[in-house]
Each structure stands twice: as structure tokens, then as C-alpha cells.
Coordinates of C-alpha atoms (C1' of nucleotides) in Angstrom, one line a residue:
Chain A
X979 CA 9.1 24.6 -2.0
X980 CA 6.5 23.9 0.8
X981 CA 4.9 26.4 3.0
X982 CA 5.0 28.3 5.8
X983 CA 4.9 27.0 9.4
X984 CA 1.7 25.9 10.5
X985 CA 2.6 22.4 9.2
X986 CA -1.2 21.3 8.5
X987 CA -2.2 17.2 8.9
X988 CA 1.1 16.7 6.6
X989 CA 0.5 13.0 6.6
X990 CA 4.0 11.7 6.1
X991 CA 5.1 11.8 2.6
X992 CA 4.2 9.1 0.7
X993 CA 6.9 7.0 -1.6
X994 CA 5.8 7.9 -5.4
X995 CA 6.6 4.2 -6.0
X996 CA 3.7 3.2 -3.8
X997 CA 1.4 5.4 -5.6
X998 CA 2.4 3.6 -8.8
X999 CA 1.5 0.2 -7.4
X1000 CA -2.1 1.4 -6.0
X1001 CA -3.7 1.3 -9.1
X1002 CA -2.6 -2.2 -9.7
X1003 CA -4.0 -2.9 -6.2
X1004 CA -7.3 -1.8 -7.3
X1005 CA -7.1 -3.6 -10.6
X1006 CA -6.8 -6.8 -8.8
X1007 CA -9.9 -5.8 -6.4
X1008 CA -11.9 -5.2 -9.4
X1009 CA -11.2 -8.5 -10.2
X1010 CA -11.7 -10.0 -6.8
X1011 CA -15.4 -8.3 -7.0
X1012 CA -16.3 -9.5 -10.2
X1013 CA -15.0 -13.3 -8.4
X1014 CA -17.5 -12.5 -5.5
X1015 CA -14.4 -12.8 -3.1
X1016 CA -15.3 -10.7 0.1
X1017 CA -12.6 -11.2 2.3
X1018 CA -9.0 -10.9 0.8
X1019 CA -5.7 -11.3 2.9
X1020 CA -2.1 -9.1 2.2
X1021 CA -0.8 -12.9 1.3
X1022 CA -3.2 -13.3 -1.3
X1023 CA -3.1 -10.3 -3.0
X1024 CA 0.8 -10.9 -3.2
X1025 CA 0.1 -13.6 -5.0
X1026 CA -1.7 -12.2 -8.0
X1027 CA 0.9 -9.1 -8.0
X1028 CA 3.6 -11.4 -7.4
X1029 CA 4.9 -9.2 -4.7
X1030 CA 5.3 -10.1 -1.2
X1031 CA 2.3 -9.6 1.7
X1032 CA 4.7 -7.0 3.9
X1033 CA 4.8 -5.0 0.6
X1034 CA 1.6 -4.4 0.1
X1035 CA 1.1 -4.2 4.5
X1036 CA 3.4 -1.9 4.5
X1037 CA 1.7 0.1 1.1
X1038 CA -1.5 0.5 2.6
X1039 CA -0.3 1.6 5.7
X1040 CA 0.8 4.9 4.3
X1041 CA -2.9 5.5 4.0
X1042 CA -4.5 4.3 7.0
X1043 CA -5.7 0.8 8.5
X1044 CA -7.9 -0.9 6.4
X1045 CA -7.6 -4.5 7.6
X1046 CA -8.8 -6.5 9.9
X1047 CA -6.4 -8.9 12.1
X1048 CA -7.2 -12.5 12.0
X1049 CA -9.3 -11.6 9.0
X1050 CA -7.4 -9.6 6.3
X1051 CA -9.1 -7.0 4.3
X1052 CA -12.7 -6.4 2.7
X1053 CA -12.5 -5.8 -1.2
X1054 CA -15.4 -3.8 -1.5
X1055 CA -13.9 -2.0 0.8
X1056 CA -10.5 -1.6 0.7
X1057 CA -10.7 -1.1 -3.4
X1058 CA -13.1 1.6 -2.6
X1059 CA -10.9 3.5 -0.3
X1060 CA -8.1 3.3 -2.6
X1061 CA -10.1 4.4 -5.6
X1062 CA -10.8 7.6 -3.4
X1063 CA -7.4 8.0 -2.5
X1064 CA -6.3 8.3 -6.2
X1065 CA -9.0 10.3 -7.0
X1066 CA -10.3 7.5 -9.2
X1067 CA -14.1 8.0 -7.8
X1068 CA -14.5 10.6 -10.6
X1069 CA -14.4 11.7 -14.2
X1070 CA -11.2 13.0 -15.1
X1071 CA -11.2 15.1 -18.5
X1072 CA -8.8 14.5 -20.8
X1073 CA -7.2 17.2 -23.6
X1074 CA -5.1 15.6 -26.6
X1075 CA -2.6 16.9 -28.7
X1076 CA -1.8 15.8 -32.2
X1077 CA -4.5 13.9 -34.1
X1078 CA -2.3 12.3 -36.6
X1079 CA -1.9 8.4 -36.7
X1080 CA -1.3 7.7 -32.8
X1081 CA -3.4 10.3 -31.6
X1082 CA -6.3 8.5 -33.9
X1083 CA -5.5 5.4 -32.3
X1084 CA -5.6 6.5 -29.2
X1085 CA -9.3 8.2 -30.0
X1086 CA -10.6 4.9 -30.9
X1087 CA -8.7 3.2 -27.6
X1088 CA -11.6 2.2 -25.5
X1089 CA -10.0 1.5 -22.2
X1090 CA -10.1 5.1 -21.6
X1091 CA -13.7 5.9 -20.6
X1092 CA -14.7 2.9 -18.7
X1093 CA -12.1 3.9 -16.2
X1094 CA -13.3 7.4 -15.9
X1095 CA -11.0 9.5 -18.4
X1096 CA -13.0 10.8 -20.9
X1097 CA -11.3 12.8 -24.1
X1098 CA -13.2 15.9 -24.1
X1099 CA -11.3 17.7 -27.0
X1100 CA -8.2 17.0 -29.3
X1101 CA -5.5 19.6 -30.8
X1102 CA -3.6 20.1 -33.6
X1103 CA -1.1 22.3 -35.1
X1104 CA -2.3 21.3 -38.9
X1105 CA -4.9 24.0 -39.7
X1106 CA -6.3 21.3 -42.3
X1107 CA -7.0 19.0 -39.3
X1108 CA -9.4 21.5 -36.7
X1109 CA -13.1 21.8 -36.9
X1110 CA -13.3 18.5 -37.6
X1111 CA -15.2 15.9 -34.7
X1112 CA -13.7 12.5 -34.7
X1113 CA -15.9 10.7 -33.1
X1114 CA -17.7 13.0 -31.2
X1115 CA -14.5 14.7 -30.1
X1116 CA -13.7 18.1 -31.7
X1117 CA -10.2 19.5 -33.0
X1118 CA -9.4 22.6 -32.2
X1119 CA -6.1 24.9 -33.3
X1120 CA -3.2 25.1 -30.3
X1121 CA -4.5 28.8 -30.0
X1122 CA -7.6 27.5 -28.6
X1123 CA -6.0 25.5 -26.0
X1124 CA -5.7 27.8 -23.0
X1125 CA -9.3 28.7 -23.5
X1126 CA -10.6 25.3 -24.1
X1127 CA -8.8 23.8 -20.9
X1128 CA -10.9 26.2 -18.8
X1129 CA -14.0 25.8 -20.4
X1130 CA -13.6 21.9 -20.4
X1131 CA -11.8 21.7 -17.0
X1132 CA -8.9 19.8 -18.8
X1133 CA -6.9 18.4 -16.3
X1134 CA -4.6 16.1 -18.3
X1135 CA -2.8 16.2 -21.5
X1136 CA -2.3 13.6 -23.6
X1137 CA 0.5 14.4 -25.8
X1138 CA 0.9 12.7 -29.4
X1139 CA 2.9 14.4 -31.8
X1140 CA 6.1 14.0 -33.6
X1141 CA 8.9 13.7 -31.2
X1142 CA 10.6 17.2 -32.2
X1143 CA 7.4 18.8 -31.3
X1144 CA 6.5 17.3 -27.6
X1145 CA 8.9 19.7 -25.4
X1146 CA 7.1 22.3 -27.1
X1147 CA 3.8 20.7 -26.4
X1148 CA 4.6 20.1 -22.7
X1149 CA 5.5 23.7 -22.3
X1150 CA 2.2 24.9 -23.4
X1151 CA -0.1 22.3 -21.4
X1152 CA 2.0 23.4 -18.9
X1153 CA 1.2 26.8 -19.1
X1154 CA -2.3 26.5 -19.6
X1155 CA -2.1 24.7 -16.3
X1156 CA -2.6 21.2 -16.9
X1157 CA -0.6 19.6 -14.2
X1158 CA -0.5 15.6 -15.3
X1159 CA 0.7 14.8 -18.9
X1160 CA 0.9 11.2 -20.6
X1161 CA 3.7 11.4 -23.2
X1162 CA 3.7 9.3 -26.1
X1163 CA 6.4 10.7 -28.3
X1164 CA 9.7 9.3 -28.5
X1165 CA 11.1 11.9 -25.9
X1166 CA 11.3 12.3 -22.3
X1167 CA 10.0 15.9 -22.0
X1168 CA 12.1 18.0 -19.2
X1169 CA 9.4 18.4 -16.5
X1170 CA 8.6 21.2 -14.8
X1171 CA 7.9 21.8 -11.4
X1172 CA 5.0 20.3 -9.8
X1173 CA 3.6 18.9 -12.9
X1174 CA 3.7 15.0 -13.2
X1175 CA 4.8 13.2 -16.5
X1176 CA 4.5 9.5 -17.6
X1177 CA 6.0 8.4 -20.9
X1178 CA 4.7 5.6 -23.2
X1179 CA 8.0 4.1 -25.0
X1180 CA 7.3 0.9 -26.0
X1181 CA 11.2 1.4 -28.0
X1182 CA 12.9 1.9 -25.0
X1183 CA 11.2 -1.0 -23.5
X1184 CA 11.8 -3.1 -26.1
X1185 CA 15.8 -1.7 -26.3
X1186 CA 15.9 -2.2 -22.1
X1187 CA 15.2 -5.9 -22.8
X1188 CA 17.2 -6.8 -25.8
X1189 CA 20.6 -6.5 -23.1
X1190 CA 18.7 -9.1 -21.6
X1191 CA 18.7 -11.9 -24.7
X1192 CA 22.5 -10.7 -25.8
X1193 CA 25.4 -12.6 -24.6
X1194 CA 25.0 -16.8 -23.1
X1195 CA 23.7 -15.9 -19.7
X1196 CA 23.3 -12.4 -18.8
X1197 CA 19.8 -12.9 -17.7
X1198 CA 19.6 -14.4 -14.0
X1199 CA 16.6 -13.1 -12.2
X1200 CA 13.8 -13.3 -14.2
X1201 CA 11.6 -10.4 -12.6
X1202 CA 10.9 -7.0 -13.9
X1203 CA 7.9 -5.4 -15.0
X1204 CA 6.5 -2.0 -17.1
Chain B
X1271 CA 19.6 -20.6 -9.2
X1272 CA 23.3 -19.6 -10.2
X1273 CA 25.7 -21.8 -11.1
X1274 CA 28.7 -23.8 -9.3
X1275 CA 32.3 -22.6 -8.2
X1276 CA 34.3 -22.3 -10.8
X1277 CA 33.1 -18.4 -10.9
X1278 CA 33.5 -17.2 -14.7
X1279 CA 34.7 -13.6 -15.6
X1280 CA 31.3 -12.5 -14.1
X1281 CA 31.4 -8.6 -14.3
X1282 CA 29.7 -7.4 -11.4
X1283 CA 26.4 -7.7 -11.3
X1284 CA 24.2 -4.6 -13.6
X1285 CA 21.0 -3.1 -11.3
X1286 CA 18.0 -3.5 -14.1
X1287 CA 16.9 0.2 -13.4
X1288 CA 21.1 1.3 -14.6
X1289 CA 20.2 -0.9 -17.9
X1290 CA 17.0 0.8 -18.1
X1291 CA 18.2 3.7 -18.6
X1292 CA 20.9 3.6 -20.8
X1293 CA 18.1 3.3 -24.0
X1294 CA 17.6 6.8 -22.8
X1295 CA 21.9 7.5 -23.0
X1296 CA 22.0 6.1 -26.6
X1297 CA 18.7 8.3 -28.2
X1298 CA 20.0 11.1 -26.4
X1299 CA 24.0 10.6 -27.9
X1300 CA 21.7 9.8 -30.9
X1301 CA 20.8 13.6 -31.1
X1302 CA 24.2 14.7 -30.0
X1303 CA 25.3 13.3 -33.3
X1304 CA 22.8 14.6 -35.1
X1305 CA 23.9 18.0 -33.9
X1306 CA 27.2 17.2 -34.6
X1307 CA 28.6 17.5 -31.7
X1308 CA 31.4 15.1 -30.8
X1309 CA 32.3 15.6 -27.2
X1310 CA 30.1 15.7 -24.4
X1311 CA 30.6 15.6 -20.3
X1312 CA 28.8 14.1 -18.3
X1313 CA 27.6 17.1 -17.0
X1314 CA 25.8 18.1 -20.2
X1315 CA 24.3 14.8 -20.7
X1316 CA 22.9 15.1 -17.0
X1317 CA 21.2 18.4 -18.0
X1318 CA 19.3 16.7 -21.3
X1319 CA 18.3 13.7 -19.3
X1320 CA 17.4 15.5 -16.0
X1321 CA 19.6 13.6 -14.1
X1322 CA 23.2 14.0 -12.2
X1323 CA 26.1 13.8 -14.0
X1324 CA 27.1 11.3 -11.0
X1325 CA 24.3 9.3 -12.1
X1326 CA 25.6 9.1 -15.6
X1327 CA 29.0 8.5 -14.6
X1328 CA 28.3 5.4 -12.1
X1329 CA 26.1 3.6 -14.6
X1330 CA 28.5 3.6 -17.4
X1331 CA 31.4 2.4 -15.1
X1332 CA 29.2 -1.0 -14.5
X1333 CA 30.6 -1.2 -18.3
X1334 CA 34.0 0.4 -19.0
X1335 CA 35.5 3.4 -19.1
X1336 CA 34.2 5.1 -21.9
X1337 CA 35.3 8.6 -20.9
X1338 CA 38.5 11.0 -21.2
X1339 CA 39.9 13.0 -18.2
X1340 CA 39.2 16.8 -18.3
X1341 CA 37.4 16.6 -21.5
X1342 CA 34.5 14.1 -21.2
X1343 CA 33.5 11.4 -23.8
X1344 CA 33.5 11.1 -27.3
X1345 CA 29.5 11.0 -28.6
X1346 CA 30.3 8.8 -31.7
X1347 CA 32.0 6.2 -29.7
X1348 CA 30.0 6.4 -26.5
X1349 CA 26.9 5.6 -28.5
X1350 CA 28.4 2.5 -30.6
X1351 CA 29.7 1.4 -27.1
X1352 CA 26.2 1.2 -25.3
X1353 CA 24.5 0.2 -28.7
X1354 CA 26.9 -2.9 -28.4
X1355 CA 26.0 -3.7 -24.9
X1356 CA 22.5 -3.3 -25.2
X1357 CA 22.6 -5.3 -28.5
X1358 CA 21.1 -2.7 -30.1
X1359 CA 23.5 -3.3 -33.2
X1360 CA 21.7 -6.2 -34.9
X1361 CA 18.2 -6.4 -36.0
X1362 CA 15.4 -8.3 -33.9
X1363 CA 12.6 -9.9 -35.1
X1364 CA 9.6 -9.6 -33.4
X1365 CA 6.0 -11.7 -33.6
X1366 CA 3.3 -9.9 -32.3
X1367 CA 0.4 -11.8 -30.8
X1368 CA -2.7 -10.2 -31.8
X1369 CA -4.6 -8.4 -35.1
X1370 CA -7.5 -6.9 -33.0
X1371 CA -7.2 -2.9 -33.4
X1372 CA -4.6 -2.3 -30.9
X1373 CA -2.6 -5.1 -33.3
X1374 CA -3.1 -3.4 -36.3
X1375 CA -2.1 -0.1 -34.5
X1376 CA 1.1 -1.7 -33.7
X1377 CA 2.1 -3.1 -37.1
X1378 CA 1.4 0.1 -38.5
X1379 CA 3.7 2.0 -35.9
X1380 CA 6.9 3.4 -38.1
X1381 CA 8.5 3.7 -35.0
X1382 CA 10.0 -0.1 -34.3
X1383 CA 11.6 -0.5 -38.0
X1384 CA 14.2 2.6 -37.5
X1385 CA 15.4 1.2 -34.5
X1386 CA 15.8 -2.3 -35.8
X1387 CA 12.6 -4.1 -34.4
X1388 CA 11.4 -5.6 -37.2
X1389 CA 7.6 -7.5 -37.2
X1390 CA 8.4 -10.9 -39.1
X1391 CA 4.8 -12.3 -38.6
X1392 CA 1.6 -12.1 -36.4
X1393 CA -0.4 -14.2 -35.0
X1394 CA -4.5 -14.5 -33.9
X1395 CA -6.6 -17.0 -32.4
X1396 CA -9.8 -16.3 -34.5
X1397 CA -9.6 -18.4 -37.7
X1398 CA -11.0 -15.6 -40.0
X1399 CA -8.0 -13.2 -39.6
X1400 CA -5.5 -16.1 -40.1
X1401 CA -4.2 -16.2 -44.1
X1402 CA -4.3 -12.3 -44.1
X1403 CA -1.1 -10.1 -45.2
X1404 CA -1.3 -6.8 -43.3
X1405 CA 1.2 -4.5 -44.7
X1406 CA 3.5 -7.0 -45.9
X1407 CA 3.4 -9.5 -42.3
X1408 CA 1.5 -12.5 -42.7
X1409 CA -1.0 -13.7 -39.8
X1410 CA -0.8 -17.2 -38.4
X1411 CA -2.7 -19.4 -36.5
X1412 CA -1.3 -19.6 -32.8
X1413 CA -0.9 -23.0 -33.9
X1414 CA 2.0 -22.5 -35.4
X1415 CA 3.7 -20.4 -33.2
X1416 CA 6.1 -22.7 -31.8
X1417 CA 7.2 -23.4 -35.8
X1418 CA 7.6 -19.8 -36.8
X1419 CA 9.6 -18.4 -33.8
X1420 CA 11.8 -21.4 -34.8
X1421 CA 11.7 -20.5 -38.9
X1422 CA 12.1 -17.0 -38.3
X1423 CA 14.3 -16.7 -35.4
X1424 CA 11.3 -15.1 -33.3
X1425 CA 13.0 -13.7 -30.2
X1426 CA 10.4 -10.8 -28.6
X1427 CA 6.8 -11.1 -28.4
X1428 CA 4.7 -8.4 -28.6
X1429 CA 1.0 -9.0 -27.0
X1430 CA -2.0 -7.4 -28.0
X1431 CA -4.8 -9.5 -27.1
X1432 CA -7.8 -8.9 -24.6
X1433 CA -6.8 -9.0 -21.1
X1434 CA -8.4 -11.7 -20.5
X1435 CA -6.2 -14.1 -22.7
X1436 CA -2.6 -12.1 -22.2
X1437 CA -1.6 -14.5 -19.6
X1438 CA -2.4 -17.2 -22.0
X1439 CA -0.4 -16.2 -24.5
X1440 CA 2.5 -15.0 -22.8
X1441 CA 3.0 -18.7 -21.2
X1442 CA 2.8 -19.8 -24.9
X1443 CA 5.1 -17.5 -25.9
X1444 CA 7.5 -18.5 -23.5
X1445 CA 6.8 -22.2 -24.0
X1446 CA 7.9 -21.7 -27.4
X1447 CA 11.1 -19.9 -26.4
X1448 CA 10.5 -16.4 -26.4
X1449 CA 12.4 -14.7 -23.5
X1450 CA 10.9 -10.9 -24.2
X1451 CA 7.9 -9.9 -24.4
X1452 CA 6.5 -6.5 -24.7
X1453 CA 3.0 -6.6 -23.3
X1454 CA -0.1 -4.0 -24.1
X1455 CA -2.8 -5.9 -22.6
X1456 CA -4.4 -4.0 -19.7
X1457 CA -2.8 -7.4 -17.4
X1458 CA 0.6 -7.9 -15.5
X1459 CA 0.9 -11.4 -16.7
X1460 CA 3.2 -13.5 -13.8
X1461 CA 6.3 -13.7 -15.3
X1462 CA 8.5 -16.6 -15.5
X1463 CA 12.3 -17.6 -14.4
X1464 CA 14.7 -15.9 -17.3
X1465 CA 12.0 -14.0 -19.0
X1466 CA 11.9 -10.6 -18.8
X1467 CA 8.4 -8.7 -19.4
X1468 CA 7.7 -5.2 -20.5
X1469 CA 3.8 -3.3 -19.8
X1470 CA 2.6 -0.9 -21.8
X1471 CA -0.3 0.3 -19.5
X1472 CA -1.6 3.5 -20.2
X1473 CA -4.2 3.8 -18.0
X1474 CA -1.9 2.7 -15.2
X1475 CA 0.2 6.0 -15.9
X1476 CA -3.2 7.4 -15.7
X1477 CA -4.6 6.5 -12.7
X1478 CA -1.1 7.0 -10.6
X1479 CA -1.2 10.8 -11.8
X1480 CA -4.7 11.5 -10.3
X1481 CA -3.3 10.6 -7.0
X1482 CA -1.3 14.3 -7.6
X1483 CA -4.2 16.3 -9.3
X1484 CA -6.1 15.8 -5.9
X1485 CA -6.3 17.4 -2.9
X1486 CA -5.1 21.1 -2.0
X1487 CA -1.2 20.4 -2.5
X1488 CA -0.1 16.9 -2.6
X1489 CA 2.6 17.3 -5.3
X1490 CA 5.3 18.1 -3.7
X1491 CA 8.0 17.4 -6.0
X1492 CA 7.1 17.8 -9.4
X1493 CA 9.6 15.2 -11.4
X1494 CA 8.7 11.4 -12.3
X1495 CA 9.0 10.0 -15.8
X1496 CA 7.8 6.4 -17.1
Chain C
dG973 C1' 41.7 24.3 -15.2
dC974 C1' 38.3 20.6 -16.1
dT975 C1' 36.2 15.9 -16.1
dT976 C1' 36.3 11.0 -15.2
dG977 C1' 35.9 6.9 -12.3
dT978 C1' 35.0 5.2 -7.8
dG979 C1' 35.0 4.0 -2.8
dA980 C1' 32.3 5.6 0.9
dA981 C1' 28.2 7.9 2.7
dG982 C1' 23.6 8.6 2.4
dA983 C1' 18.8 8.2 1.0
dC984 C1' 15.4 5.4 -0.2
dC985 C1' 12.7 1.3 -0.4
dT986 C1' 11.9 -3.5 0.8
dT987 C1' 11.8 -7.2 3.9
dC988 C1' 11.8 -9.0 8.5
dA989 C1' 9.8 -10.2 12.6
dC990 C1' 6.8 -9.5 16.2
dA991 C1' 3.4 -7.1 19.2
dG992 C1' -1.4 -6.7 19.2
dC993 C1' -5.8 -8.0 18.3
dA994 C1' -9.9 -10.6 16.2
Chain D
dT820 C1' -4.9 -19.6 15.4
dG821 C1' -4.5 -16.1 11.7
dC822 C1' -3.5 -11.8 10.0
dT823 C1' -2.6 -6.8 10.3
dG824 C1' 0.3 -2.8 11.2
dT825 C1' 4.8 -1.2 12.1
dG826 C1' 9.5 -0.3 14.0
dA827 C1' 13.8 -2.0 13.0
dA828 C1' 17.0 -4.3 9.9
dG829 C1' 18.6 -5.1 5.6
dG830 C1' 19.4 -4.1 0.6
dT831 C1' 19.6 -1.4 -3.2
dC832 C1' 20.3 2.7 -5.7
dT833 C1' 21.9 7.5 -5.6
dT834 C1' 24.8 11.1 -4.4
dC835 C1' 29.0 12.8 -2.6
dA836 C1' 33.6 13.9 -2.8
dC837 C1' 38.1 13.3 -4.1
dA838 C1' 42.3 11.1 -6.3
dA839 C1' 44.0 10.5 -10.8
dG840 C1' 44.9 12.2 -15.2
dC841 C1' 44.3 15.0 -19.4

DNA sequence: GCTTGTGAAGACCTTCACAGCA
DNA sequence: TGCTGTGAAGGTCTTCACAAGC
């Protein structure tokens, strides 16, 4: 699975859980920027996340030393760094799949661009539904998806389709190479190697919660998030 | 935070990732049905849901022993079993906060109804959208909140406001007794004591993929989900 | 034979607690 | 004094491995 023996830098492998929590991190930056806060301390920050300030020490240490003792950490800075370290510093392009009801809805989601994913081009099995441009974003056939990922430099898929129809989907992205897939059928796709899948399932969120409300007192901590 | 000595039946304690993912157990026995097939090992199950058939085996026995030496468990039952514990047997009703265009999105989702989440009314804070029927769910004035999570036996909340007002509205929510709440807004509100909170962040799922799509080789292992 | 249910072992992540430094 | 960065300790969840039973 890795390579050969020269063992490069190799910085030590990082917990995927901690990469899930950077973006929040810089979310709460952003914030603190827009506040006019300079100077932010780990204690702080836990705060807003509701996490503890050795969490998020012990986060940004996987990454380097961005604080300053006695002090605590700059935002400017420290959101900075992390936005590089995601790779959030740049445009990503953006293929979707299926331009039926919820892939409409997520054409006409704006939170998209401002954070640097623009939807360059949209798919769809339905020959009635390509050549059209929904708002400025063309729909091409499935056929054209291996070419159009090159051309585009598509890097992730966004896959809205029926349910019966998203492994299928996956598979294809997959081999056309995109490597990072947000899933919002009703279906956790089997993943292949070294690609990265998120699901959007706000029905098994809903189900995970509903143990929760059953029953007098089944509910003692009252944590939990996404 | 618990309660005295007397010590009740109390079964063990549940981890909240086992009960997250046995949602995933019941669509997946859900298809297994559907397919008519009416016996299944844990093995099997582990192979659709990418797991270990350990895995499956040592959540289920935080709830019983569903299963059947040398032959595995019976689909039909497993499925009414876990339906029953995650209260997935009964309807819910649902008020979602919210008739912007992520709102209307929502309430014209067909995927809540088939699973029994059913949206009994909505609610908005600007006066011109109050008094509308949207596809049979009338819109309220936060106003009356408190009243109609009473009248209509309210007990999730779906958000689906700006950011800026989520947290807001999910301390109303909870004021008024709602102890779920499934939350779209781009925001991890705090949450409170007994309440358990759901994001739906998209660009969240985003933004912890790039982290993978840079570099020469950073992704190592290629699973994740959610 | 095959598969469950489960204590024990192990891996992983979080929290503690303190040295080091501004 | 105040706060970071981090090894070590502690907890939690996952995996192993096997007794029990069909």
C-alpha cells in the first residue's frame, strides 16, 4: 500500500478525525477576522467549538507550531496556515451527476463558490436533460464524463441520483479518476481505494436521533454533532 | 447529572457512534427484504456495509441476541427488532424552521415521508411568508412555535435559516421542548444538556476531502464515509 | 461444519499535566 | 503570569479469538 524504502519527510500520519475538525477550525477564524480579534488562545477557540483547549493543542500540533506561549495564536495566521494545509487556498472544480430535483437544488446552493468550489459541469443519464445550461452550467451525457473531467480538471464529484443508481455513479467518477466524491443519495457507496467519500443523509440523521427521544430517559449526555 | 442509588434496570450503557450506525443495519436489512432474502450472517452484512462482521456482531449485542447459531439471523425480524429500538416504528412529526430556498428544498424532499418523518408545519421569521400553504404545510410565525410543537406534538426541528440566526432558533426550539434537531445551516449551534443535534454541512464534507486531493500522496487509506 | 455472542486484547483518540518559553 | 506543545495516562471503540450451540 505505501512505497518503497526511502521513507521521504513522512510526517506522522495524521488522525482522519482531526482533518474533519480543521475546517471547523477555520470556520471559527473566519469569524474571529470578520470580529477584528488578532490574538486567539486554544481555550477560546474551545469555547466556540465546544471542545476542550488540549484538543485542539494537540490538533494543530500534527501540523506544526503555530502558537505563541504566553500569547496563544494569531488568526490571520493560524486560519491561513490551515486553509493551506487543506488545500482550501484554491479553486477546486466541481463535476455533478444527476440534474433532477436535488441536483437542481444543489445548482442554485450558493454556499458552494464563495468557498472556492465552483460547479463547472453537471451529468445526466436522461438524454432529454444534456445540452441544456442551468445556470451557466452545462449538462452533458455520462459518455462525456471521462473527457469532460480532463478538460475541466474535475477533481470532485458530486453525486445526485436516485439511490439505485449511485454505486454505479461512484464507479465511473472513480474511473475517470476523480478521487473525492460527496454522496447525496440514500446509499453508502462501497469505496474504493484511495478515493475519499462523504455522504449527505439527513434520514439516517434524523433515524440516529429518534433512539434518542424513545423510551423515559435514554438520553443522558447531551453532546453529539453532524 | 444521573440519578440516585436505587440503580434501575439500566442496560449498559450504548456508545452514540454503535446507535449511529444501526440506521445503516435497518436500510441495508431493508434491501435484504426486498430481495427476499430471509437469512443473513453477519458476515454478509459486513461485506454490504464495509465493515467486520465483529463490528456488526458487538453492536447488536448492546441490544439482544437477535441471531441463531450456525445460521445467522433472520432479516425480517432483525429489521422490526432495530426499527423498535430506534423508534423507527411510529411516525414523527417534524417542524422545520425556515421557507428561504434551502426550506422549500426540504419540504419538497420525498425522501422524509417514506421513512415516517412527516413535516406538520413550518415556520419563518419574515411576516410576508407567514399564512402561506406550501404543498399542503402551513407557515407560522415563530411566534407561535411554542403553541404548535404543543398542538401538533412537534418533536424534531429541522433548521434552515441563515447562519447567522441558526443558533437563535435552535435555543427556541429547545425552549419550546424540542429535543432533536436536524440542522442545515452552515453553523454548529452549542448544543444543550439532553438535546441531541444533527449538521448537515456540506461544504464541511468538502473542505475535509481537499486535505486528500493535495500533495503527492497523502491518502493513504482510501475509506471514510459521513 | 458454520455462525453467534462476548470477554480480553489491541488500536485509536482524547485528556491530563507539566516543561518550556514569552 | 499565561499559554503552547507534547509525552504519558486514560478512555473509548474496534478487533480478536474462542466457547457455546445449531
Amino acid at each position: 500500500m505505501s512505497q518503497g524504502p526511502p521513507l521521504p519527510p513522512l510526517e506522522q500520519t495524521v488522525p482522519e478525525v482531526v482533518v474533519q475538525r480543521l475546517p471547523q477550525y477555520v470556520r471559527v477564524l473566519g469569524a474571529l477576522v470578520r470580529e477584528e480579534v488578532e490574538v486567539v488562545s486554544s481555550h477560546q477557540l474551545g469555547e466556540r467549538l465546544q471542545t476542550t483547549p488540549a484538543q485542539i493543542r494537540k490538533d494543530l500540533s500534527y501540523f506544526g507550531r503555530f502558537g505563541k506561549q504566553g500569547r496563544g495564536y494569531s488568526v490571520g495566521n493560524l486560519q491561513r496556515q490551515l486553509k493551506d494545509i487543506l488545500g482550501l487556498s484554491r479553486q477546486w472544480n466541481v463535476g455533478l451527476v444527476g440534474v433532477g430535483r436535488l441536483g437542481l437544488a444543489i445548482l442554485s446552493y450558493p454556499g458552494f463558490a464563495p468557498e472556492g468550489f465552483r460547479i463547472v459541469a453537471a451529468f445526466d443519464a436522461d438524454p432529454t436533460q444534456v445540452g441544456q445550461n442551468i445556470g451557466g452550467v452545462g449538462v452533458y451525457a455520462m459518455d462525456d464524463l471521462a473527457r469532460m473531467v480532463q478538460e475541466m480538471d474535475i477533481s470532485i464529484g458530486v453525486v445526485a441520483v436516485p439511490g439505485m443508481h449511485a454505486q454505479q455513479v461512484v464507479d465511473r467518477l472513480v474511473e475517470c479518476g476523480v478521487r473525492a466524491i460527496l454522496n447525496y443519495a440514500p446509499t453508502s457507496p462501497q469505496t474504493h481505494e484511495g478515493v475519499r467519500i462523504r455522504n449527505i443523509d439527513p434520514v439516517l440523521s434524523l433515524q440516529s436521533m429518534t433512539y434518542y427521544l424513545m423510551g423515559p430517559e435514554r438520553g443522558e449526555n447531551g453532546q453529539s454533532q453532524e
